[in-house]
Amino acid sequence: MNKTSIRESVTDKFFLGIVYIFLSLVLILILFPLLHILSASFSSPSAVTSGKVWLWPVDFSLIGYKAVFQNSDILVGFGNSFFYTIVGTLVNVSFTAMLAYPLARKTFYGRGLIMILLVFTMFFDGGLIPNYLLVKSLGMVNTRWAMIIPGALAVFQVIIARTFFQSIPEELAEAADMDGCSDMRFFLRIVLPLSKPILAVLFLMYAVGHWNAYFNALIYLKDSSMFPLQIFLRNILILNSENSDMLTNVNSLLVQQGLKDLLKYSLIVVSTAPVLIIYPFVQKHFVKGVMIGSLKG
């Protein structure tokens, strides 16, 4: 069977060439700083300080990573970030799914009004001070719940999930209802197993948000034992205020040769590694879930 293809015109080829060139430049702009940071984290402090590192490690060294993992504050930050990410994501996904599914059902009374109220909050926010006073009145200041409850629900994710749930046929719910299946059982046993793509999208979106979150911790937390990793990373990158414990783990000579800069690069790699590791496993569901959730509305 002969296959025929549409012949591209000279204008189309020229346009595609420009697109490929543009995308290649964007790829280089994105990859270059990432490769530079990764290479610098595996280089010696003297090579980093002297600016010899570009796209390949110079004088391969793991001193930066040893200093990172020997520091007790960093380990505490890691533990807290994992806790906020796991618990917070489970709370987020549960709340989002439980709210989005009823809004997707045509038989749910008042769903239009609820959607208007939800969308209203996307454009008009109470502001920082009212939010702080609310969290304080609820007794959550300087508690771990301050990192989870105030952001337990995101309207944008609710809209995406609602759009996906609308793609599930109403006839399926009617058939289950005729067989005596309750709404809760239908949701848990039928809807959720059919919604793996959108659940993967929600897990990834919320998990990345919790892993990178630092503003709520900056506002609501005072005890450093509850700080997430990003607060310690921020202190080192922006405030440049490493404590003496971190620097006593290596000799003072290496500190003078640029251990500070090496720690920054190593910390950036360590803090981004979990997200980079998880993303390839959910990338397939992520693309499918976002496409269905966005196009079928």
PDB file of C-alpha atoms in Angstrom:
ATOM      1  CA  MET A   1       0.000   0.000   0.000  1.00  0.00           C
ATOM      2  CA  ASN A   2       1.570   3.198  -1.140  1.00  0.00           C
ATOM      3  CA  LYS A   3       1.731   5.979   1.363  1.00  0.00           C
ATOM      4  CA  THR A   4       1.278   9.540   0.234  1.00  0.00           C
ATOM      5  CA  SER A   5       2.372  12.580   2.168  1.00  0.00           C
ATOM      6  CA  ILE A   6       1.664  16.253   1.851  1.00  0.00           C
ATOM      7  CA  ARG A   7       4.593  18.026   0.299  1.00  0.00           C
ATOM      8  CA  GLU A   8       5.815  20.952   2.358  1.00  0.00           C
ATOM      9  CA  SER A   9       6.241  24.255   0.612  1.00  0.00           C
ATOM     10  CA  VAL A  10       9.383  26.373   0.822  1.00  0.00           C
ATOM     11  CA  THR A  11       7.574  28.764   3.171  1.00  0.00           C
ATOM     12  CA  ASP A  12       6.637  25.917   5.513  1.00  0.00           C
ATOM     13  CA  LYS A  13      10.204  24.607   5.561  1.00  0.00           C
ATOM     14  CA  PHE A  14      11.510  28.103   6.281  1.00  0.00           C
ATOM     15  CA  PHE A  15       9.023  28.529   9.125  1.00  0.00           C
ATOM     16  CA  LEU A  16       9.913  25.130  10.609  1.00  0.00           C
ATOM     17  CA  GLY A  17      13.587  26.024  10.408  1.00  0.00           C
ATOM     18  CA  ILE A  18      12.966  29.206  12.396  1.00  0.00           C
ATOM     19  CA  VAL A  19      10.941  27.241  14.953  1.00  0.00           C
ATOM     20  CA  TYR A  20      13.713  24.664  15.390  1.00  0.00           C
ATOM     21  CA  ILE A  21      16.344  27.368  15.745  1.00  0.00           C
ATOM     22  CA  PHE A  22      14.240  29.217  18.332  1.00  0.00           C
ATOM     23  CA  LEU A  23      13.555  26.039  20.332  1.00  0.00           C
ATOM     24  CA  SER A  24      17.243  25.106  20.203  1.00  0.00           C
ATOM     25  CA  LEU A  25      18.191  28.507  21.629  1.00  0.00           C
ATOM     26  CA  VAL A  26      15.595  28.122  24.400  1.00  0.00           C
ATOM     27  CA  LEU A  27      16.939  24.625  25.149  1.00  0.00           C
ATOM     28  CA  ILE A  28      20.490  25.975  25.402  1.00  0.00           C
ATOM     29  CA  LEU A  29      19.371  28.819  27.683  1.00  0.00           C
ATOM     30  CA  ILE A  30      17.669  26.312  29.982  1.00  0.00           C
ATOM     31  CA  LEU A  31      20.303  23.579  29.948  1.00  0.00           C
ATOM     32  CA  PHE A  32      23.395  25.725  30.316  1.00  0.00           C
ATOM     33  CA  PRO A  33      22.746  27.000  33.878  1.00  0.00           C
ATOM     34  CA  LEU A  34      21.593  23.533  34.954  1.00  0.00           C
ATOM     35  CA  LEU A  35      24.733  21.842  33.617  1.00  0.00           C
ATOM     36  CA  HIS A  36      26.914  24.584  35.061  1.00  0.00           C
ATOM     37  CA  ILE A  37      25.421  24.170  38.542  1.00  0.00           C
ATOM     38  CA  LEU A  38      25.686  20.364  38.346  1.00  0.00           C
ATOM     39  CA  SER A  39      29.310  20.526  37.175  1.00  0.00           C
ATOM     40  CA  ALA A  40      30.255  23.106  39.792  1.00  0.00           C
ATOM     41  CA  SER A  41      28.766  20.959  42.567  1.00  0.00           C
ATOM     42  CA  PHE A  42      31.153  18.124  41.632  1.00  0.00           C
ATOM     43  CA  SER A  43      34.215  20.373  41.297  1.00  0.00           C
ATOM     44  CA  SER A  44      36.800  21.453  43.837  1.00  0.00           C
ATOM     45  CA  PRO A  45      36.259  24.685  45.799  1.00  0.00           C
ATOM     46  CA  SER A  46      39.326  26.288  44.199  1.00  0.00           C
ATOM     47  CA  ALA A  47      38.066  25.513  40.678  1.00  0.00           C
ATOM     48  CA  VAL A  48      34.661  27.026  41.477  1.00  0.00           C
ATOM     49  CA  THR A  49      36.182  30.154  43.004  1.00  0.00           C
ATOM     50  CA  SER A  50      38.569  30.710  40.112  1.00  0.00           C
ATOM     51  CA  GLY A  51      35.751  30.371  37.547  1.00  0.00           C
ATOM     52  CA  LYS A  52      37.248  27.393  35.709  1.00  0.00           C
ATOM     53  CA  VAL A  53      34.001  25.406  35.718  1.00  0.00           C
ATOM     54  CA  TRP A  54      31.721  25.652  32.700  1.00  0.00           C
ATOM     55  CA  LEU A  55      30.011  22.489  31.499  1.00  0.00           C
ATOM     56  CA  TRP A  56      32.238  19.791  32.989  1.00  0.00           C
ATOM     57  CA  PRO A  57      33.501  19.217  36.562  1.00  0.00           C
ATOM     58  CA  VAL A  58      37.046  20.429  37.215  1.00  0.00           C
ATOM     59  CA  ASP A  59      39.096  18.551  39.845  1.00  0.00           C
ATOM     60  CA  PHE A  60      36.244  16.170  40.656  1.00  0.00           C
ATOM     61  CA  SER A  61      35.272  16.443  44.318  1.00  0.00           C
ATOM     62  CA  LEU A  62      32.390  15.504  46.640  1.00  0.00           C
ATOM     63  CA  ILE A  63      33.359  17.943  49.390  1.00  0.00           C
ATOM     64  CA  GLY A  64      30.254  20.059  48.852  1.00  0.00           C
ATOM     65  CA  TYR A  65      27.889  17.095  49.201  1.00  0.00           C
ATOM     66  CA  LYS A  66      29.741  15.829  52.292  1.00  0.00           C
ATOM     67  CA  ALA A  67      29.377  19.231  53.917  1.00  0.00           C
ATOM     68  CA  VAL A  68      25.684  19.343  53.005  1.00  0.00           C
ATOM     69  CA  PHE A  69      24.821  15.942  54.438  1.00  0.00           C
ATOM     70  CA  GLN A  70      26.959  16.421  57.556  1.00  0.00           C
ATOM     71  CA  ASN A  71      25.046  19.542  58.483  1.00  0.00           C
ATOM     72  CA  SER A  72      22.265  18.875  60.966  1.00  0.00           C
ATOM     73  CA  ASP A  73      20.145  21.846  59.830  1.00  0.00           C
ATOM     74  CA  ILE A  74      20.030  20.579  56.251  1.00  0.00           C
ATOM     75  CA  LEU A  75      18.968  17.120  57.383  1.00  0.00           C
ATOM     76  CA  VAL A  76      16.240  18.657  59.551  1.00  0.00           C
ATOM     77  CA  GLY A  77      15.097  20.713  56.581  1.00  0.00           C
ATOM     78  CA  PHE A  78      15.005  17.595  54.407  1.00  0.00           C
ATOM     79  CA  GLY A  79      12.889  15.734  56.930  1.00  0.00           C
ATOM     80  CA  ASN A  80      10.469  18.628  57.298  1.00  0.00           C
ATOM     81  CA  SER A  81      10.161  19.141  53.541  1.00  0.00           C
ATOM     82  CA  PHE A  82       9.402  15.449  53.014  1.00  0.00           C
ATOM     83  CA  PHE A  83       6.758  15.612  55.756  1.00  0.00           C
ATOM     84  CA  TYR A  84       5.099  18.742  54.346  1.00  0.00           C
ATOM     85  CA  THR A  85       5.225  17.343  50.813  1.00  0.00           C
ATOM     86  CA  ILE A  86       3.752  13.923  51.627  1.00  0.00           C
ATOM     87  CA  VAL A  87       1.104  14.985  54.145  1.00  0.00           C
ATOM     88  CA  GLY A  88       0.256  18.244  52.382  1.00  0.00           C
ATOM     89  CA  THR A  89      -0.102  16.572  48.989  1.00  0.00           C
ATOM     90  CA  LEU A  90      -2.392  13.876  50.371  1.00  0.00           C
ATOM     91  CA  VAL A  91      -4.573  16.560  51.971  1.00  0.00           C
ATOM     92  CA  ASN A  92      -4.578  18.641  48.782  1.00  0.00           C
ATOM     93  CA  VAL A  93      -5.482  15.798  46.443  1.00  0.00           C
ATOM     94  CA  SER A  94      -8.190  14.465  48.795  1.00  0.00           C
ATOM     95  CA  PHE A  95      -9.856  17.866  49.181  1.00  0.00           C
ATOM     96  CA  THR A  96      -9.566  18.678  45.488  1.00  0.00           C
ATOM     97  CA  ALA A  97     -11.063  15.379  44.337  1.00  0.00           C
ATOM     98  CA  MET A  98     -13.891  15.516  46.894  1.00  0.00           C
ATOM     99  CA  LEU A  99     -14.813  19.033  45.783  1.00  0.00           C
ATOM    100  CA  ALA A 100     -14.276  18.651  42.040  1.00  0.00           C
ATOM    101  CA  TYR A 101     -16.315  15.465  41.610  1.00  0.00           C
ATOM    102  CA  PRO A 102     -19.666  16.823  42.906  1.00  0.00           C
ATOM    103  CA  LEU A 103     -19.128  19.965  40.836  1.00  0.00           C
ATOM    104  CA  ALA A 104     -18.767  17.764  37.763  1.00  0.00           C
ATOM    105  CA  ARG A 105     -22.106  16.012  38.334  1.00  0.00           C
ATOM    106  CA  LYS A 106     -25.084  17.635  36.583  1.00  0.00           C
ATOM    107  CA  THR A 107     -27.389  16.410  39.356  1.00  0.00           C
ATOM    108  CA  PHE A 108     -25.517  18.376  42.042  1.00  0.00           C
ATOM    109  CA  TYR A 109     -27.695  21.315  43.079  1.00  0.00           C
ATOM    110  CA  GLY A 110     -25.986  24.721  43.298  1.00  0.00           C
ATOM    111  CA  ARG A 111     -22.776  23.720  41.533  1.00  0.00           C
ATOM    112  CA  GLY A 112     -22.884  26.852  39.340  1.00  0.00           C
ATOM    113  CA  LEU A 113     -23.012  29.175  42.352  1.00  0.00           C
ATOM    114  CA  ILE A 114     -20.217  27.286  44.107  1.00  0.00           C
ATOM    115  CA  MET A 115     -18.037  27.550  41.000  1.00  0.00           C
ATOM    116  CA  ILE A 116     -18.636  31.316  40.841  1.00  0.00           C
ATOM    117  CA  LEU A 117     -17.620  31.677  44.484  1.00  0.00           C
ATOM    118  CA  LEU A 118     -14.510  29.567  43.915  1.00  0.00           C
ATOM    119  CA  VAL A 119     -13.442  31.520  40.830  1.00  0.00           C
ATOM    120  CA  PHE A 120     -14.079  34.776  42.710  1.00  0.00           C
ATOM    121  CA  THR A 121     -11.330  33.844  45.169  1.00  0.00           C
ATOM    122  CA  MET A 122      -8.864  33.512  42.278  1.00  0.00           C
ATOM    123  CA  PHE A 123      -9.185  37.223  41.475  1.00  0.00           C
ATOM    124  CA  PHE A 124      -9.798  38.740  44.908  1.00  0.00           C
ATOM    125  CA  ASP A 125      -7.600  37.668  47.790  1.00  0.00           C
ATOM    126  CA  GLY A 126      -7.890  38.773  51.414  1.00  0.00           C
ATOM    127  CA  GLY A 127      -4.256  39.819  51.548  1.00  0.00           C
ATOM    128  CA  LEU A 128      -1.317  38.904  53.723  1.00  0.00           C
ATOM    129  CA  ILE A 129      -2.377  40.500  57.008  1.00  0.00           C
ATOM    130  CA  PRO A 130      -5.963  39.096  57.071  1.00  0.00           C
ATOM    131  CA  ASN A 131      -4.582  35.670  56.197  1.00  0.00           C
ATOM    132  CA  TYR A 132      -2.036  35.882  58.991  1.00  0.00           C
ATOM    133  CA  LEU A 133      -4.688  36.992  61.499  1.00  0.00           C
ATOM    134  CA  LEU A 134      -6.929  34.134  60.409  1.00  0.00           C
ATOM    135  CA  VAL A 135      -4.173  31.555  60.806  1.00  0.00           C
ATOM    136  CA  LYS A 136      -3.241  33.053  64.176  1.00  0.00           C
ATOM    137  CA  SER A 137      -6.852  33.005  65.417  1.00  0.00           C
ATOM    138  CA  LEU A 138      -7.012  29.329  64.469  1.00  0.00           C
ATOM    139  CA  GLY A 139      -3.957  28.668  66.643  1.00  0.00           C
ATOM    140  CA  MET A 140      -1.803  27.411  63.780  1.00  0.00           C
ATOM    141  CA  VAL A 141       1.044  29.942  63.977  1.00  0.00           C
ATOM    142  CA  ASN A 142       4.350  28.179  64.634  1.00  0.00           C
ATOM    143  CA  THR A 143       2.795  24.769  64.020  1.00  0.00           C
ATOM    144  CA  ARG A 144       3.241  22.366  61.126  1.00  0.00           C
ATOM    145  CA  TRP A 145      -0.421  22.798  60.189  1.00  0.00           C
ATOM    146  CA  ALA A 146       0.376  26.339  59.050  1.00  0.00           C
ATOM    147  CA  MET A 147       2.250  24.764  56.129  1.00  0.00           C
ATOM    148  CA  ILE A 148      -0.639  22.496  55.151  1.00  0.00           C
ATOM    149  CA  ILE A 149      -4.087  23.880  55.998  1.00  0.00           C
ATOM    150  CA  PRO A 150      -3.947  27.454  54.522  1.00  0.00           C
ATOM    151  CA  GLY A 151      -3.117  26.021  51.093  1.00  0.00           C
ATOM    152  CA  ALA A 152      -5.187  22.860  51.347  1.00  0.00           C
ATOM    153  CA  LEU A 153      -7.140  23.687  48.191  1.00  0.00           C
ATOM    154  CA  ALA A 154      -6.217  25.389  44.926  1.00  0.00           C
ATOM    155  CA  VAL A 155      -9.054  26.578  42.707  1.00  0.00           C
ATOM    156  CA  PHE A 156      -7.075  26.126  39.507  1.00  0.00           C
ATOM    157  CA  GLN A 157      -6.495  22.436  40.276  1.00  0.00           C
ATOM    158  CA  VAL A 158     -10.177  22.060  41.191  1.00  0.00           C
ATOM    159  CA  ILE A 159     -11.159  23.374  37.755  1.00  0.00           C
ATOM    160  CA  ILE A 160      -8.789  20.958  36.004  1.00  0.00           C
ATOM    161  CA  ALA A 161     -10.045  17.998  38.056  1.00  0.00           C
ATOM    162  CA  ARG A 162     -13.677  19.010  37.545  1.00  0.00           C
ATOM    163  CA  THR A 163     -13.166  19.146  33.788  1.00  0.00           C
ATOM    164  CA  PHE A 164     -11.637  15.678  33.832  1.00  0.00           C
ATOM    165  CA  PHE A 165     -14.462  14.219  35.940  1.00  0.00           C
ATOM    166  CA  GLN A 166     -16.966  15.634  33.463  1.00  0.00           C
ATOM    167  CA  SER A 167     -15.501  13.309  30.822  1.00  0.00           C
ATOM    168  CA  ILE A 168     -16.773  10.285  32.793  1.00  0.00           C
ATOM    169  CA  PRO A 169     -20.185   9.331  31.285  1.00  0.00           C
ATOM    170  CA  GLU A 170     -23.257  10.091  33.368  1.00  0.00           C
ATOM    171  CA  GLU A 171     -24.703   6.769  32.198  1.00  0.00           C
ATOM    172  CA  LEU A 172     -22.066   5.009  34.279  1.00  0.00           C
ATOM    173  CA  ALA A 173     -23.333   6.706  37.441  1.00  0.00           C
ATOM    174  CA  GLU A 174     -26.945   5.946  36.505  1.00  0.00           C
ATOM    175  CA  ALA A 175     -26.153   2.260  35.940  1.00  0.00           C
ATOM    176  CA  ALA A 176     -24.336   2.071  39.275  1.00  0.00           C
ATOM    177  CA  ASP A 177     -27.257   3.803  40.971  1.00  0.00           C
ATOM    178  CA  MET A 178     -29.704   1.268  39.532  1.00  0.00           C
ATOM    179  CA  ASP A 179     -27.542  -1.524  40.930  1.00  0.00           C
ATOM    180  CA  GLY A 180     -27.787   0.018  44.395  1.00  0.00           C
ATOM    181  CA  CYS A 181     -24.309   1.547  44.483  1.00  0.00           C
ATOM    182  CA  SER A 182     -24.032   4.581  46.766  1.00  0.00           C
ATOM    183  CA  ASP A 183     -22.430   7.829  45.599  1.00  0.00           C
ATOM    184  CA  MET A 184     -19.455   7.394  47.912  1.00  0.00           C
ATOM    185  CA  ARG A 185     -18.839   3.831  46.761  1.00  0.00           C
ATOM    186  CA  PHE A 186     -19.178   4.860  43.110  1.00  0.00           C
ATOM    187  CA  PHE A 187     -16.651   7.637  43.697  1.00  0.00           C
ATOM    188  CA  LEU A 188     -14.132   5.412  45.493  1.00  0.00           C
ATOM    189  CA  ARG A 189     -14.509   2.191  43.460  1.00  0.00           C
ATOM    190  CA  ILE A 190     -15.200   3.501  39.950  1.00  0.00           C
ATOM    191  CA  VAL A 191     -14.376   7.194  39.546  1.00  0.00           C
ATOM    192  CA  LEU A 192     -10.983   7.227  41.246  1.00  0.00           C
ATOM    193  CA  PRO A 193      -9.607   4.154  39.403  1.00  0.00           C
ATOM    194  CA  LEU A 194     -10.661   5.804  36.107  1.00  0.00           C
ATOM    195  CA  SER A 195      -8.991   9.075  37.108  1.00  0.00           C
ATOM    196  CA  LYS A 196      -5.350   8.030  37.471  1.00  0.00           C
ATOM    197  CA  PRO A 197      -4.084  10.591  34.908  1.00  0.00           C
ATOM    198  CA  ILE A 198      -5.653  13.583  36.656  1.00  0.00           C
ATOM    199  CA  LEU A 199      -4.655  12.258  40.077  1.00  0.00           C
ATOM    200  CA  ALA A 200      -1.045  12.023  38.850  1.00  0.00           C
ATOM    201  CA  VAL A 201      -1.292  15.624  37.639  1.00  0.00           C
ATOM    202  CA  LEU A 202      -2.648  16.804  40.978  1.00  0.00           C
ATOM    203  CA  PHE A 203      -0.015  14.870  42.940  1.00  0.00           C
ATOM    204  CA  LEU A 204       2.794  16.351  40.868  1.00  0.00           C
ATOM    205  CA  MET A 205       1.482  19.933  40.965  1.00  0.00           C
ATOM    206  CA  TYR A 206       0.843  19.937  44.694  1.00  0.00           C
ATOM    207  CA  ALA A 207       4.016  18.014  45.556  1.00  0.00           C
ATOM    208  CA  VAL A 208       6.239  20.428  43.628  1.00  0.00           C
ATOM    209  CA  GLY A 209       4.475  23.364  45.281  1.00  0.00           C
ATOM    210  CA  HIS A 210       5.018  21.947  48.768  1.00  0.00           C
ATOM    211  CA  TRP A 211       8.622  21.004  48.067  1.00  0.00           C
ATOM    212  CA  ASN A 212       9.466  24.524  46.870  1.00  0.00           C
ATOM    213  CA  ALA A 213       7.317  26.345  49.451  1.00  0.00           C
ATOM    214  CA  TYR A 214       9.107  28.757  51.746  1.00  0.00           C
ATOM    215  CA  PHE A 215       6.890  31.876  52.024  1.00  0.00           C
ATOM    216  CA  ASN A 216       4.370  30.341  54.448  1.00  0.00           C
ATOM    217  CA  ALA A 217       7.246  29.075  56.578  1.00  0.00           C
ATOM    218  CA  LEU A 218       8.775  32.540  56.519  1.00  0.00           C
ATOM    219  CA  ILE A 219       5.519  34.078  57.753  1.00  0.00           C
ATOM    220  CA  TYR A 220       4.070  31.490  60.099  1.00  0.00           C
ATOM    221  CA  LEU A 221       7.016  29.527  61.527  1.00  0.00           C
ATOM    222  CA  LYS A 222       9.434  30.746  64.189  1.00  0.00           C
ATOM    223  CA  ASP A 223      10.938  27.498  65.434  1.00  0.00           C
ATOM    224  CA  SER A 224      13.821  26.468  63.176  1.00  0.00           C
ATOM    225  CA  SER A 225      13.166  22.791  63.946  1.00  0.00           C
ATOM    226  CA  MET A 226      10.063  23.060  61.721  1.00  0.00           C
ATOM    227  CA  PHE A 227      11.702  24.968  58.842  1.00  0.00           C
ATOM    228  CA  PRO A 228      11.552  23.286  55.430  1.00  0.00           C
ATOM    229  CA  LEU A 229      14.664  22.816  53.350  1.00  0.00           C
ATOM    230  CA  GLN A 230      13.928  25.857  51.198  1.00  0.00           C
ATOM    231  CA  ILE A 231      14.296  28.208  54.184  1.00  0.00           C
ATOM    232  CA  PHE A 232      17.819  26.946  54.880  1.00  0.00           C
ATOM    233  CA  LEU A 233      18.581  27.118  51.168  1.00  0.00           C
ATOM    234  CA  ARG A 234      17.260  30.661  51.024  1.00  0.00           C
ATOM    235  CA  ASN A 235      19.388  31.696  53.975  1.00  0.00           C
ATOM    236  CA  ILE A 236      22.500  30.413  52.265  1.00  0.00           C
ATOM    237  CA  LEU A 237      21.736  31.691  48.768  1.00  0.00           C
ATOM    238  CA  ILE A 238      20.227  35.087  49.571  1.00  0.00           C
ATOM    239  CA  LEU A 239      21.163  36.029  53.083  1.00  0.00           C
ATOM    240  CA  ASN A 240      24.545  34.266  52.911  1.00  0.00           C
ATOM    241  CA  SER A 241      24.245  33.353  56.561  1.00  0.00           C
ATOM    242  CA  GLU A 242      25.607  29.841  56.955  1.00  0.00           C
ATOM    243  CA  ASN A 243      26.142  29.025  60.589  1.00  0.00           C
ATOM    244  CA  SER A 244      29.411  28.002  62.038  1.00  0.00           C
ATOM    245  CA  ASP A 245      28.368  24.347  62.425  1.00  0.00           C
ATOM    246  CA  MET A 246      28.238  23.910  58.685  1.00  0.00           C
ATOM    247  CA  LEU A 247      31.703  25.263  58.198  1.00  0.00           C
ATOM    248  CA  THR A 248      33.297  23.342  61.022  1.00  0.00           C
ATOM    249  CA  ASN A 249      32.642  20.110  59.197  1.00  0.00           C
ATOM    250  CA  VAL A 250      35.486  20.842  56.810  1.00  0.00           C
ATOM    251  CA  ASN A 251      38.772  22.521  57.407  1.00  0.00           C
ATOM    252  CA  SER A 252      39.109  26.258  57.355  1.00  0.00           C
ATOM    253  CA  LEU A 253      41.439  26.200  54.371  1.00  0.00           C
ATOM    254  CA  LEU A 254      38.703  24.891  52.088  1.00  0.00           C
ATOM    255  CA  VAL A 255      36.323  27.508  53.455  1.00  0.00           C
ATOM    256  CA  GLN A 256      38.738  30.195  52.329  1.00  0.00           C
ATOM    257  CA  GLN A 257      39.002  28.592  48.887  1.00  0.00           C
ATOM    258  CA  GLY A 258      35.332  28.878  48.234  1.00  0.00           C
ATOM    259  CA  LEU A 259      33.371  26.308  50.168  1.00  0.00           C
ATOM    260  CA  LYS A 260      30.513  28.774  50.431  1.00  0.00           C
ATOM    261  CA  ASP A 261      29.995  28.808  46.673  1.00  0.00           C
ATOM    262  CA  LEU A 262      30.382  25.042  46.497  1.00  0.00           C
ATOM    263  CA  LEU A 263      27.735  24.599  49.175  1.00  0.00           C
ATOM    264  CA  LYS A 264      25.314  26.739  47.195  1.00  0.00           C
ATOM    265  CA  TYR A 265      25.697  24.619  44.085  1.00  0.00           C
ATOM    266  CA  SER A 266      25.495  21.359  46.015  1.00  0.00           C
ATOM    267  CA  LEU A 267      22.408  22.489  47.888  1.00  0.00           C
ATOM    268  CA  ILE A 268      20.644  23.498  44.687  1.00  0.00           C
ATOM    269  CA  VAL A 269      21.290  20.055  43.191  1.00  0.00           C
ATOM    270  CA  VAL A 270      20.253  18.225  46.355  1.00  0.00           C
ATOM    271  CA  SER A 271      17.059  20.242  46.776  1.00  0.00           C
ATOM    272  CA  THR A 272      15.940  19.742  43.162  1.00  0.00           C
ATOM    273  CA  ALA A 273      16.910  16.064  42.888  1.00  0.00           C
ATOM    274  CA  PRO A 274      13.672  14.592  44.376  1.00  0.00           C
ATOM    275  CA  VAL A 275      11.477  16.435  41.864  1.00  0.00           C
ATOM    276  CA  LEU A 276      13.742  15.487  38.960  1.00  0.00           C
ATOM    277  CA  ILE A 277      13.639  11.841  40.045  1.00  0.00           C
ATOM    278  CA  ILE A 278       9.847  11.695  40.449  1.00  0.00           C
ATOM    279  CA  TYR A 279       8.878  13.577  37.277  1.00  0.00           C
ATOM    280  CA  PRO A 280       9.870  10.904  34.675  1.00  0.00           C
ATOM    281  CA  PHE A 281       7.621   8.346  36.395  1.00  0.00           C
ATOM    282  CA  VAL A 282       4.508  10.550  36.211  1.00  0.00           C
ATOM    283  CA  GLN A 283       5.326  12.438  33.008  1.00  0.00           C
ATOM    284  CA  LYS A 284       3.136  10.147  30.861  1.00  0.00           C
ATOM    285  CA  HIS A 285       0.112  10.607  33.126  1.00  0.00           C
ATOM    286  CA  PHE A 286       0.923  14.288  33.542  1.00  0.00           C
ATOM    287  CA  VAL A 287       0.678  15.065  29.818  1.00  0.00           C
ATOM    288  CA  LYS A 288      -2.445  12.928  29.353  1.00  0.00           C
ATOM    289  CA  GLY A 289      -4.193  14.337  32.424  1.00  0.00           C
ATOM    290  CA  VAL A 290      -3.485  17.977  31.613  1.00  0.00           C
ATOM    291  CA  MET A 291      -4.595  17.573  27.997  1.00  0.00           C
ATOM    292  CA  ILE A 292      -7.880  15.912  28.955  1.00  0.00           C
ATOM    293  CA  GLY A 293      -8.487  18.299  31.840  1.00  0.00           C
ATOM    294  CA  SER A 294      -7.913  21.371  29.731  1.00  0.00           C
ATOM    295  CA  LEU A 295      -9.406  20.472  26.350  1.00  0.00           C
ATOM    296  CA  LYS A 296     -12.664  18.833  27.356  1.00  0.00           C
ATOM    297  CA  GLY A 297     -13.930  21.849  29.215  1.00  0.00           C
TER     298      GLY A 297
END
